[in-house]
Coordinates of C-alpha atoms and ligand atoms in Angstrom, one line a residue:
M1 CA 114.2 108.1 44.9
K2 CA 111.9 111.1 45.3
A3 CA 109.2 110.7 48.0
G4 CA 105.9 109.9 46.4
V5 CA 102.4 110.4 47.5
Y6 CA 100.7 107.2 48.5
D7 CA 97.9 106.7 46.0
P8 CA 95.4 104.0 46.8
G9 CA 93.5 105.0 43.7
F10 CA 96.3 103.7 41.6
F11 CA 95.4 100.1 42.2
I12 CA 91.8 100.7 41.0
W13 CA 93.1 102.4 37.9
H14 CA 95.5 99.6 37.3
W15 CA 92.7 97.1 37.1
L16 CA 90.4 99.4 35.2
I17 CA 93.2 99.7 32.6
S18 CA 93.5 95.9 32.5
I19 CA 89.8 95.4 32.0
A20 CA 89.8 98.1 29.3
L21 CA 92.5 96.1 27.6
I22 CA 90.5 92.9 27.6
I23 CA 87.6 94.8 26.0
L24 CA 90.0 96.1 23.5
V25 CA 91.2 92.6 22.8
M26 CA 87.7 91.4 22.2
K27 CA 87.1 94.1 19.6
I28 CA 90.4 93.7 17.8
A29 CA 90.7 91.1 15.1
D30 CA 94.2 91.7 14.2
M31 CA 96.1 88.8 15.8
K32 CA 99.4 90.6 16.1
L33 CA 97.9 93.5 18.0
L34 CA 96.0 91.0 20.0
Y35 CA 99.2 89.3 21.0
T36 CA 100.8 92.6 22.0
T37 CA 97.7 93.7 23.9
F38 CA 97.6 90.4 25.7
A39 CA 101.3 90.7 26.5
I40 CA 100.7 94.1 28.0
F41 CA 97.8 92.7 30.1
I42 CA 100.0 89.9 31.3
S43 CA 102.7 92.4 32.2
L44 CA 100.3 94.7 34.0
S45 CA 98.9 91.8 35.9
S46 CA 102.4 90.7 36.9
D47 CA 102.8 94.0 38.8
A48 CA 100.3 92.7 41.2
Q49 CA 102.9 90.2 42.4
N50 CA 104.2 93.3 44.3
L51 CA 107.8 92.2 44.3
K52 CA 110.0 93.5 47.0
S53 CA 113.8 93.7 47.4
G54 CA 115.9 92.6 50.3
G55 CA 114.6 91.3 53.6
R56 CA 116.1 88.4 55.5
L57 CA 118.9 86.7 53.7
S58 CA 118.8 82.9 53.4
D59 CA 121.8 81.0 54.7
I60 CA 122.4 80.0 51.1
Q61 CA 122.5 83.6 49.9
A62 CA 124.5 84.7 52.9
N63 CA 127.2 82.2 51.8
M64 CA 127.5 84.1 48.4
D65 CA 129.6 87.2 47.9
I66 CA 128.8 88.8 44.5
K67 CA 131.9 90.0 42.6
H68 CA 130.7 91.1 39.2
Y69 CA 127.6 91.1 37.0
S70 CA 127.7 91.1 33.2
V71 CA 124.3 91.7 31.9
Q72 CA 123.5 91.5 28.1
I73 CA 120.0 92.5 27.1
D74 CA 118.7 92.3 23.5
V75 CA 115.6 94.5 23.4
D76 CA 112.7 93.5 21.0
T77 CA 110.8 96.8 20.8
I78 CA 108.0 95.2 18.7
N79 CA 107.1 92.5 21.1
R80 CA 108.4 94.5 24.1
S81 CA 110.5 91.5 25.2
F82 CA 114.1 90.9 26.4
T83 CA 116.5 88.2 25.4
G84 CA 119.1 88.1 28.1
N85 CA 122.4 86.6 29.0
T86 CA 123.8 87.3 32.5
G87 CA 127.2 86.3 33.8
I88 CA 127.6 86.4 37.6
K89 CA 131.0 86.0 39.3
L90 CA 130.8 85.2 43.0
N91 CA 132.8 83.9 45.8
L92 CA 131.4 81.1 48.0
K93 CA 132.4 81.6 51.6
Q94 CA 132.1 77.9 52.3
S95 CA 131.8 74.9 50.0
T96 CA 128.2 74.0 49.1
R97 CA 126.0 72.4 46.5
S98 CA 123.5 75.2 46.6
I99 CA 123.3 78.7 45.1
D100 CA 120.1 80.8 45.1
L101 CA 119.5 83.7 42.8
D102 CA 116.5 86.0 42.2
L103 CA 114.7 86.4 38.9
T104 CA 111.2 87.3 38.0
D105 CA 109.0 84.4 36.8
L106 CA 108.2 86.5 33.8
M107 CA 111.7 85.6 32.4
K108 CA 112.1 82.0 31.3
I109 CA 115.5 80.4 31.6
S110 CA 116.8 78.5 28.5
S111 CA 120.2 77.6 29.9
L112 CA 122.2 77.8 33.1
T113 CA 125.8 76.8 33.7
V114 CA 128.0 76.9 36.8
D115 CA 131.7 77.2 35.9
G116 CA 130.8 76.2 32.3
S117 CA 128.8 73.0 33.2
K118 CA 125.1 72.7 32.9
T119 CA 123.7 72.4 36.4
E120 CA 120.3 71.4 37.7
F121 CA 118.0 74.2 38.9
T122 CA 114.4 75.2 39.5
H123 CA 112.9 78.6 38.7
D124 CA 109.7 79.3 40.6
S125 CA 108.3 82.1 42.8
N126 CA 110.9 84.5 41.4
K127 CA 113.8 82.4 42.8
I128 CA 116.4 80.3 41.0
L129 CA 117.5 77.4 43.1
I130 CA 120.7 75.9 41.7
R131 CA 121.5 72.5 43.1
S132 CA 124.8 71.1 41.9
K133 CA 125.4 67.3 42.0
A134 CA 129.1 68.0 42.8
Q135 CA 130.3 70.0 45.7
L136 CA 131.1 73.6 44.8
K137 CA 134.3 74.6 46.4
Q138 CA 134.8 77.6 48.6
G139 CA 136.1 80.5 46.4
P140 CA 135.3 81.9 43.0
H141 CA 132.7 80.6 40.6
K142 CA 130.9 81.8 37.5
I143 CA 127.3 81.4 36.7
E144 CA 125.9 82.1 33.2
I145 CA 122.2 82.3 32.6
K146 CA 120.4 82.7 29.3
Y147 CA 116.7 83.8 29.5
S148 CA 114.0 85.7 27.7
G149 CA 110.6 87.1 28.5
I150 CA 108.4 90.2 28.6
P151 CA 109.5 92.4 31.5
A152 CA 106.9 93.9 33.8
I153 CA 105.6 97.3 32.7
A154 CA 106.3 100.0 35.4
A155 CA 103.0 100.6 37.1
R156 CA 103.9 103.9 38.7
P157 CA 107.6 104.6 38.0
P158 CA 109.9 105.1 39.8
W159 CA 107.9 104.0 42.9
E160 CA 106.4 101.0 41.3
G161 CA 109.1 100.0 38.9
G162 CA 109.5 98.0 35.7
I163 CA 110.0 99.1 32.1
Q164 CA 108.4 102.1 30.5
W165 CA 107.7 102.1 26.7
A166 CA 107.2 105.8 26.4
R167 CA 107.2 108.2 23.4
D168 CA 108.9 111.6 23.3
S169 CA 107.1 114.6 21.9
S170 CA 108.4 113.7 18.4
N171 CA 106.7 110.3 18.9
K172 CA 110.0 108.5 19.1
L173 CA 110.4 105.5 21.3
W174 CA 111.7 106.3 24.7
I175 CA 112.5 103.3 27.0
S176 CA 113.2 103.5 30.7
Q177 CA 113.9 101.1 33.5
S178 CA 113.4 101.6 37.2
C179 CA 113.5 98.9 40.0
Q180 CA 114.6 100.3 43.3
G181 CA 111.6 98.8 45.2
E182 CA 111.4 95.5 43.2
G183 CA 115.2 94.9 42.7
A184 CA 117.0 94.2 39.5
K185 CA 115.6 90.7 39.5
I186 CA 112.7 92.1 37.4
F187 CA 115.3 92.5 34.6
F188 CA 118.2 90.0 35.2
P189 CA 119.2 87.2 37.6
C190 CA 121.0 88.6 40.6
K191 CA 121.3 88.3 44.4
D192 CA 118.7 90.8 45.2
H193 CA 119.9 92.3 48.5
P194 CA 121.3 95.8 49.1
G195 CA 124.0 94.4 51.4
D196 CA 125.9 92.7 48.5
E197 CA 127.1 95.0 45.8
P198 CA 129.4 93.5 43.1
D199 CA 132.9 94.5 44.4
H200 CA 134.3 94.7 40.9
G201 CA 131.3 96.5 39.3
A202 CA 129.1 95.5 36.3
D203 CA 128.9 95.5 32.6
L204 CA 125.6 96.3 30.9
I205 CA 125.5 95.5 27.2
V206 CA 122.2 96.5 25.5
T207 CA 121.1 96.0 21.9
V208 CA 118.4 98.2 20.5
P209 CA 117.2 99.2 17.0
K210 CA 119.7 101.4 15.2
G211 CA 119.1 105.1 15.8
M212 CA 118.2 104.7 19.5
V213 CA 120.9 105.9 21.9
V214 CA 121.5 103.8 25.1
A215 CA 122.6 105.5 28.4
G216 CA 124.0 103.4 31.1
P217 CA 126.3 103.2 34.2
G218 CA 130.0 103.7 34.1
V219 CA 131.9 104.3 30.9
L220 CA 130.8 103.6 27.3
K221 CA 133.3 100.9 26.2
S222 CA 132.0 100.5 22.7
K223 CA 129.1 101.0 20.3
R224 CA 128.7 98.5 17.5
D225 CA 126.2 98.5 14.7
R226 CA 125.1 95.3 13.0
D227 CA 122.0 94.4 10.9
N228 CA 120.1 97.6 11.7
R229 CA 120.8 97.1 15.5
S230 CA 123.1 98.9 17.8
T231 CA 124.9 97.4 20.8
Y232 CA 126.0 99.7 23.6
H233 CA 128.5 98.3 26.1
W234 CA 128.5 100.2 29.4
S235 CA 130.9 99.2 32.1
T236 CA 131.6 100.3 35.7
S237 CA 134.5 99.1 37.8
Y238 CA 132.9 100.5 41.0
P239 CA 130.6 98.6 43.3
I240 CA 127.0 99.4 42.4
N241 CA 123.5 98.8 43.8
N242 CA 121.7 96.3 41.7
Y243 CA 118.8 98.7 41.0
C244 CA 121.4 101.0 39.4
I245 CA 122.3 98.5 36.7
V246 CA 119.7 99.8 34.3
F247 CA 119.6 101.6 31.0
N248 CA 117.5 104.2 29.3
A249 CA 117.2 104.4 25.5
G250 CA 115.8 107.2 23.3
D251 CA 116.5 109.9 20.8
Y252 CA 119.3 111.3 22.9
E253 CA 122.0 113.8 22.1
V254 CA 125.0 113.8 24.5
V255 CA 126.0 117.2 25.8
S256 CA 129.2 117.2 27.8
K257 CA 131.7 119.4 29.6
P258 CA 134.6 118.7 31.9
Y259 CA 134.2 119.1 35.6
K260 CA 137.2 119.8 37.9
S261 CA 136.6 118.2 41.3
L262 CA 137.3 119.4 44.8
Y263 CA 140.7 117.6 44.6
G264 CA 141.5 118.9 41.2
N265 CA 140.6 115.8 39.3
T266 CA 138.8 116.2 35.9
V267 CA 135.8 114.1 35.2
P268 CA 133.4 114.4 32.2
M269 CA 129.9 115.7 32.9
E270 CA 127.5 114.1 30.4
F271 CA 123.9 114.8 29.8
Y272 CA 121.9 112.4 27.7
V273 CA 119.1 114.8 26.7
L274 CA 116.3 114.3 24.2
K275 CA 117.0 116.1 21.0
Q276 CA 113.7 118.0 21.5
D277 CA 115.2 119.6 24.6
L278 CA 118.8 120.1 23.4
N279 CA 118.6 123.9 23.9
K280 CA 118.0 123.4 27.6
A281 CA 121.0 121.3 28.2
P282 CA 123.8 123.9 28.8
K283 CA 121.9 125.7 31.5
H284 CA 120.9 122.4 33.1
L285 CA 124.6 121.4 33.2
E286 CA 125.4 124.6 34.9
L287 CA 122.9 123.8 37.7
L288 CA 124.3 120.3 38.0
E289 CA 127.8 121.7 38.2
R290 CA 126.7 124.1 41.0
S291 CA 125.0 121.2 42.9
C292 CA 128.1 119.2 42.6
R293 CA 130.2 122.0 44.1
I294 CA 127.8 122.3 47.0
L295 CA 127.7 118.5 47.6
E296 CA 131.5 118.2 47.4
K297 CA 131.8 121.0 50.0
Y298 CA 129.9 119.0 52.6
F299 CA 130.4 115.4 51.5
G300 CA 133.7 115.3 49.8
E301 CA 134.9 114.7 46.2
Y302 CA 132.4 113.3 43.6
P303 CA 132.5 109.5 44.3
W304 CA 132.9 108.2 40.7
I305 CA 135.8 110.3 39.6
R306 CA 137.3 107.5 37.3
E307 CA 134.1 107.3 35.2
K308 CA 131.6 110.2 34.7
I309 CA 129.0 112.6 36.1
G310 CA 126.0 111.4 34.1
I311 CA 122.4 112.4 33.9
V312 CA 119.8 111.1 31.5
Q313 CA 116.3 112.5 30.7
T314 CA 113.6 110.0 31.7
P315 CA 109.8 109.7 31.3
H316 CA 109.6 109.1 35.1
L317 CA 110.5 111.7 37.7
G318 CA 113.9 110.4 38.7
M319 CA 116.1 107.9 40.4
E320 CA 119.7 107.8 41.7
H321 CA 121.1 105.6 39.0
Q322 CA 124.9 105.6 39.7
T323 CA 126.8 107.8 37.2
M324 CA 123.7 108.1 35.1
N325 CA 121.1 109.8 37.3
A326 CA 117.6 109.6 36.0
Y327 CA 116.1 113.1 35.5
G328 CA 112.5 113.6 34.7
N329 CA 111.5 116.9 36.3
K330 CA 111.0 118.6 32.9
F331 CA 113.4 121.5 33.6
K332 CA 111.0 122.9 36.2
Y333 CA 113.2 125.4 38.2
T334 CA 112.3 127.2 41.4
K335 CA 114.1 130.2 42.9
V336 CA 116.3 129.6 45.9
G337 CA 118.1 132.8 47.1
G338 CA 117.3 134.3 43.7
H339 CA 119.0 131.5 41.9
D340 CA 117.3 128.9 39.6
F341 CA 117.2 125.6 41.4
D342 CA 116.0 122.1 40.3
W343 CA 115.0 120.1 43.4
L344 CA 114.8 116.8 41.6
L345 CA 118.2 117.3 39.9
H346 CA 119.9 118.2 43.2
H347 CA 118.2 115.5 45.2
E348 CA 118.9 112.6 42.9
F349 CA 122.4 113.8 42.3
G350 CA 123.0 114.0 46.1
H351 CA 122.3 110.2 46.1
E352 CA 125.7 109.7 44.3
W353 CA 127.0 110.3 47.9
W354 CA 124.1 109.0 50.0
A355 CA 122.7 105.8 48.5
N356 CA 125.4 105.0 45.9
K357 CA 128.7 105.7 47.7
V358 CA 127.2 105.1 51.2
S359 CA 124.6 102.3 50.8
N360 CA 122.4 100.7 53.4
S361 CA 123.3 97.1 54.0
D362 CA 119.6 96.3 54.7
W363 CA 116.6 98.3 53.6
A364 CA 115.8 98.7 57.4
H365 CA 118.4 101.5 57.3
M366 CA 117.2 103.3 54.2
W367 CA 116.9 106.6 56.1
I368 CA 120.7 106.8 55.7
Q369 CA 120.2 107.0 52.0
E370 CA 117.1 109.2 51.9
G371 CA 117.2 111.2 55.1
I372 CA 120.8 112.3 54.8
D373 CA 120.2 113.1 51.1
V374 CA 117.2 115.3 52.0
F375 CA 119.5 116.9 54.7
G376 CA 121.8 117.6 51.7
D377 CA 118.9 119.2 49.9
A378 CA 118.5 121.6 52.8
L379 CA 122.3 122.3 52.9
A380 CA 122.0 123.5 49.3
I381 CA 119.4 126.0 50.5
R382 CA 121.8 127.0 53.2
E383 CA 124.4 127.7 50.6
L384 CA 122.2 129.6 48.2
E385 CA 119.9 131.4 50.6
G386 CA 121.4 131.2 54.0
E387 CA 121.0 129.6 57.4
E388 CA 117.5 131.1 58.1
A389 CA 116.1 129.5 54.9
Y390 CA 117.7 126.2 55.8
Q391 CA 116.2 126.3 59.2
K392 CA 112.8 127.0 57.7
K393 CA 113.2 124.0 55.4
M394 CA 114.0 121.9 58.4
R395 CA 110.9 123.0 60.2
D396 CA 108.9 122.1 57.1
N397 CA 110.5 118.7 57.1
A398 CA 109.5 118.2 60.8
S399 CA 105.9 119.3 60.0
A400 CA 105.7 116.8 57.1
S401 CA 106.7 113.9 59.4
Q402 CA 103.8 111.5 60.0
N403 CA 105.6 109.8 63.0
K404 CA 103.4 106.8 62.8
L405 CA 106.1 104.1 62.4
P406 CA 109.7 104.2 63.5
I407 CA 112.2 105.1 60.8
V408 CA 114.1 101.9 61.6
Q409 CA 111.5 99.1 62.0
G410 CA 113.9 96.4 63.1
E411 CA 116.5 94.4 61.1
S412 CA 116.1 92.5 57.8
V413 CA 113.3 94.7 56.6
D414 CA 112.3 94.6 52.9
S415 CA 112.1 97.6 50.6
D416 CA 108.4 97.8 50.8
Q417 CA 108.0 97.8 54.6
T418 CA 110.8 100.4 55.2
Y419 CA 109.4 102.9 52.6
T420 CA 107.7 105.7 54.4
G421 CA 107.8 109.5 54.0
D422 CA 109.5 109.7 57.3
I423 CA 112.7 108.1 56.1
Y424 CA 113.0 111.3 54.1
V425 CA 111.7 114.1 56.3
K426 CA 112.2 112.8 59.8
G427 CA 115.6 111.3 58.7
A428 CA 116.7 114.8 57.5
Y429 CA 115.3 116.4 60.7
F430 CA 117.2 113.9 62.8
M431 CA 120.4 115.1 61.1
H432 CA 119.4 118.6 61.9
G433 CA 119.0 117.7 65.6
L434 CA 122.3 115.9 65.5
R435 CA 124.0 119.0 64.2
A436 CA 122.4 121.0 67.0
I437 CA 123.7 118.6 69.7
M438 CA 127.2 118.3 68.3
G439 CA 127.8 121.8 67.1
D440 CA 129.0 122.7 63.6
S441 CA 132.7 122.5 64.5
I442 CA 132.3 118.8 65.3
F443 CA 129.3 117.8 63.3
F444 CA 130.4 118.8 59.8
P445 CA 133.9 117.4 59.9
A446 CA 132.4 114.1 61.4
L447 CA 129.9 113.9 58.5
M448 CA 132.8 114.4 56.0
K449 CA 134.9 111.9 57.8
F450 CA 132.2 109.3 57.7
I451 CA 131.6 109.5 53.9
M452 CA 135.4 109.5 53.2
D453 CA 136.0 106.4 55.3
P454 CA 136.6 103.2 53.3
A455 CA 134.9 101.2 56.1
Y456 CA 131.6 102.9 55.3
T457 CA 131.7 103.4 51.6
Y458 CA 131.5 101.6 48.2
A459 CA 131.3 97.8 48.7
N460 CA 131.2 98.3 52.5
T461 CA 127.5 98.9 53.2
V462 CA 126.3 100.4 56.5
T463 CA 123.7 100.2 59.2
T464 CA 122.3 102.8 61.6
A465 CA 124.7 101.4 64.3
D466 CA 127.7 102.3 62.1
V467 CA 126.5 105.9 61.8
E468 CA 125.8 106.1 65.6
R469 CA 129.2 104.7 66.6
H470 CA 131.0 107.0 64.2
F471 CA 129.2 110.2 65.4
S472 CA 129.4 109.2 69.1
K473 CA 133.2 108.7 68.7
A474 CA 133.5 112.1 67.1
Y475 CA 131.4 113.7 69.8
G476 CA 133.3 112.1 72.6
Q477 CA 130.3 110.7 74.3
S478 CA 127.5 108.3 73.4
L479 CA 124.7 109.7 71.2
E480 CA 123.0 106.3 71.2
P481 CA 120.0 107.5 73.3
F482 CA 119.2 110.2 70.7
F483 CA 119.6 107.8 67.8
R484 CA 117.4 105.2 69.6
L485 CA 114.6 107.7 70.5
M486 CA 114.4 109.4 67.1
L487 CA 115.1 106.5 64.8
Y488 CA 113.7 103.4 66.6
T489 CA 110.6 104.9 68.2
V490 CA 107.9 107.4 67.4
E491 CA 108.4 109.2 70.7
K492 CA 109.2 112.8 70.8
I493 CA 111.7 114.3 73.3
R494 CA 109.5 115.0 76.4
V495 CA 110.7 118.3 78.0
S496 CA 109.2 119.0 81.3
V497 CA 108.8 122.7 82.2
K498 CA 107.7 123.5 85.8
K499 CA 107.2 127.0 87.1
T500 CA 108.8 127.0 90.5
T501 CA 108.4 130.7 91.5
D502 CA 107.1 133.9 89.7
N503 CA 110.3 134.1 87.7
T504 CA 112.0 130.7 87.8
Y505 CA 111.4 127.6 85.9
E506 CA 112.8 124.0 86.1
V507 CA 113.4 122.3 82.8
K508 CA 114.4 118.7 82.4
L509 CA 114.2 115.8 79.9
E510 CA 111.9 112.9 80.7
N511 CA 112.8 110.3 78.2
L512 CA 116.2 111.0 76.8
A513 CA 119.2 109.8 78.9
M514 CA 121.7 112.2 77.7
P515 CA 122.1 116.0 77.9
I516 CA 121.2 118.1 74.8
P517 CA 121.6 121.8 74.3
L518 CA 118.3 123.6 74.2
E519 CA 117.7 127.1 73.2
I520 CA 115.3 128.8 75.6
Q521 CA 113.6 132.1 75.0
T522 CA 113.5 134.2 78.2
N523 CA 112.8 137.9 78.9
E524 CA 116.5 138.5 78.6
G525 CA 116.7 136.9 75.1
L526 CA 117.7 133.4 73.8
Q527 CA 119.7 131.3 76.2
R528 CA 121.5 128.1 75.3
K529 CA 121.4 125.5 78.2
M530 CA 122.5 121.9 78.4
V531 CA 119.4 120.1 79.6
S532 CA 119.3 116.5 80.9
T533 CA 117.1 114.4 83.1
Q534 CA 118.4 116.5 86.0
P535 CA 116.4 119.8 86.4
V536 CA 118.0 123.0 85.2
S537 CA 116.8 126.3 86.6
I538 CA 115.9 129.1 84.3
T539 CA 115.1 132.7 85.3
S540 CA 112.7 134.7 83.3
T541 CA 110.0 137.3 84.1
S542 CA 108.2 136.2 80.9
E543 CA 106.9 132.8 79.9
I544 CA 109.8 130.7 78.6
N545 CA 109.7 129.2 75.1
I546 CA 111.7 126.0 74.6
D547 CA 113.6 125.4 71.3
P548 CA 111.8 128.2 69.4
K549 CA 113.8 127.6 66.2
G550 CA 112.8 124.0 66.2
Y551 CA 115.9 121.8 66.3
F552 CA 114.1 118.9 68.0
M553 CA 110.9 116.9 67.7
K554 CA 109.6 117.5 71.2
E555 CA 106.6 117.5 73.5
I556 CA 106.5 120.2 76.2
I557 CA 105.0 118.9 79.5
K558 CA 103.9 121.6 81.9
Ligands
LIG1 ZN1 115.8 110.1 47.2

């Protein structure tokens, strides 16, 4: 997701809109419109539930390992409602009578079966508690849930998710889903935790009025027309974050071209572009292709090579929806090194590696998804404009850091609590510091090795400790003190500088129990010294300047 600006005014607007709708209802006699308006009001109100994703897993959910989701959604565009049927395949680690799932209360369940048998359940407070009379054995089970309801309207997509009923400039209906913060439970029943991706992927089968085109994850298995309705069956066989099991529907044209990967594999590149913007698609795909080459250089082959590289035009800014990245930056390009560059396109696409291939097992570690992806944004600058421009971008990231809360605020943190601007900018700056400590010849291969390691990718989600152990091993000594200081506290590196004679200085670290290389500007030029808690003597006839290029977040104590 792209970092948003915190906007307290939004909540006031939210309720003003709701009140305006009530007044509108009072003035409108037409009952159908009244129903629709009331439905919108209810949906808007429901946003106030402020649903979050993740957090501490209950013992019951920890006993469940999701294998596959099959999500069928019939979209009623008049009443703005869904009729859904979700099949969930899961393994129980131990036999039990209890299975818990997550689903918004806005959806009402009409039928629920476990292994084909109707089973007792309650659905309240956005939780489905299934309580079987018979013991459910350890091993595979299948749950099928039929439901319907009016999904919450996105209040401020993609940061406050839900569904968007937008119109394109030709006034054609344009539907979009986003739910990273709230979790997919706002659209279908699921285990809403980032640590459990369905190992065998997901099917998303969406029915819309004929004429609308549905874009989704994975490959398009079929499109069937019946009774003026079209059903699109999308399917991915890769593990996928639940918030990526979403669709967009609109007056799309598909523009495609083949892409040859780093390893010589060919994968289709597909852009679901609104017909009104069709002429912009070829150039946009060129930018996407270039971004893909840059990202492959640092992070390895495109992760979803069996399926597609996909982007879809959306009415919201963007989101890293796996193999169908949401793009809503309106083709606004800036210049980087004289080249046209689309920040949003590159950033969201970089999430195919960091967020989708490497996923945090708990939202506590979301900096791995956002911070390393923002680091990837800066690496694109390095490629297009050079090291100096990259360094400047990193200093900008450091200045943008608020440093009020640690990036990692403990374990079992929900999506809401973890979400600060610092998981982006300070997370990226942390990677910049790590690069400086390790040196390029160790750092870049270690980064590549991490993302190519099956232990850290696809269904194997990761924590900060995994990242730390991997990089420490590659470095040959523990980097844990640097990880702890930068990610788990808001302290800066305290560097003590004492002038001992007219032309000598003693430099040491006060709160970091490991040596780091520091560049020090002296009258003789820039020197690189390993500095630790033991004082290092520096000779200079002029005042020394510590880390002038800004590799580290530091406090100089004189
Ligand atoms: Zn992002």
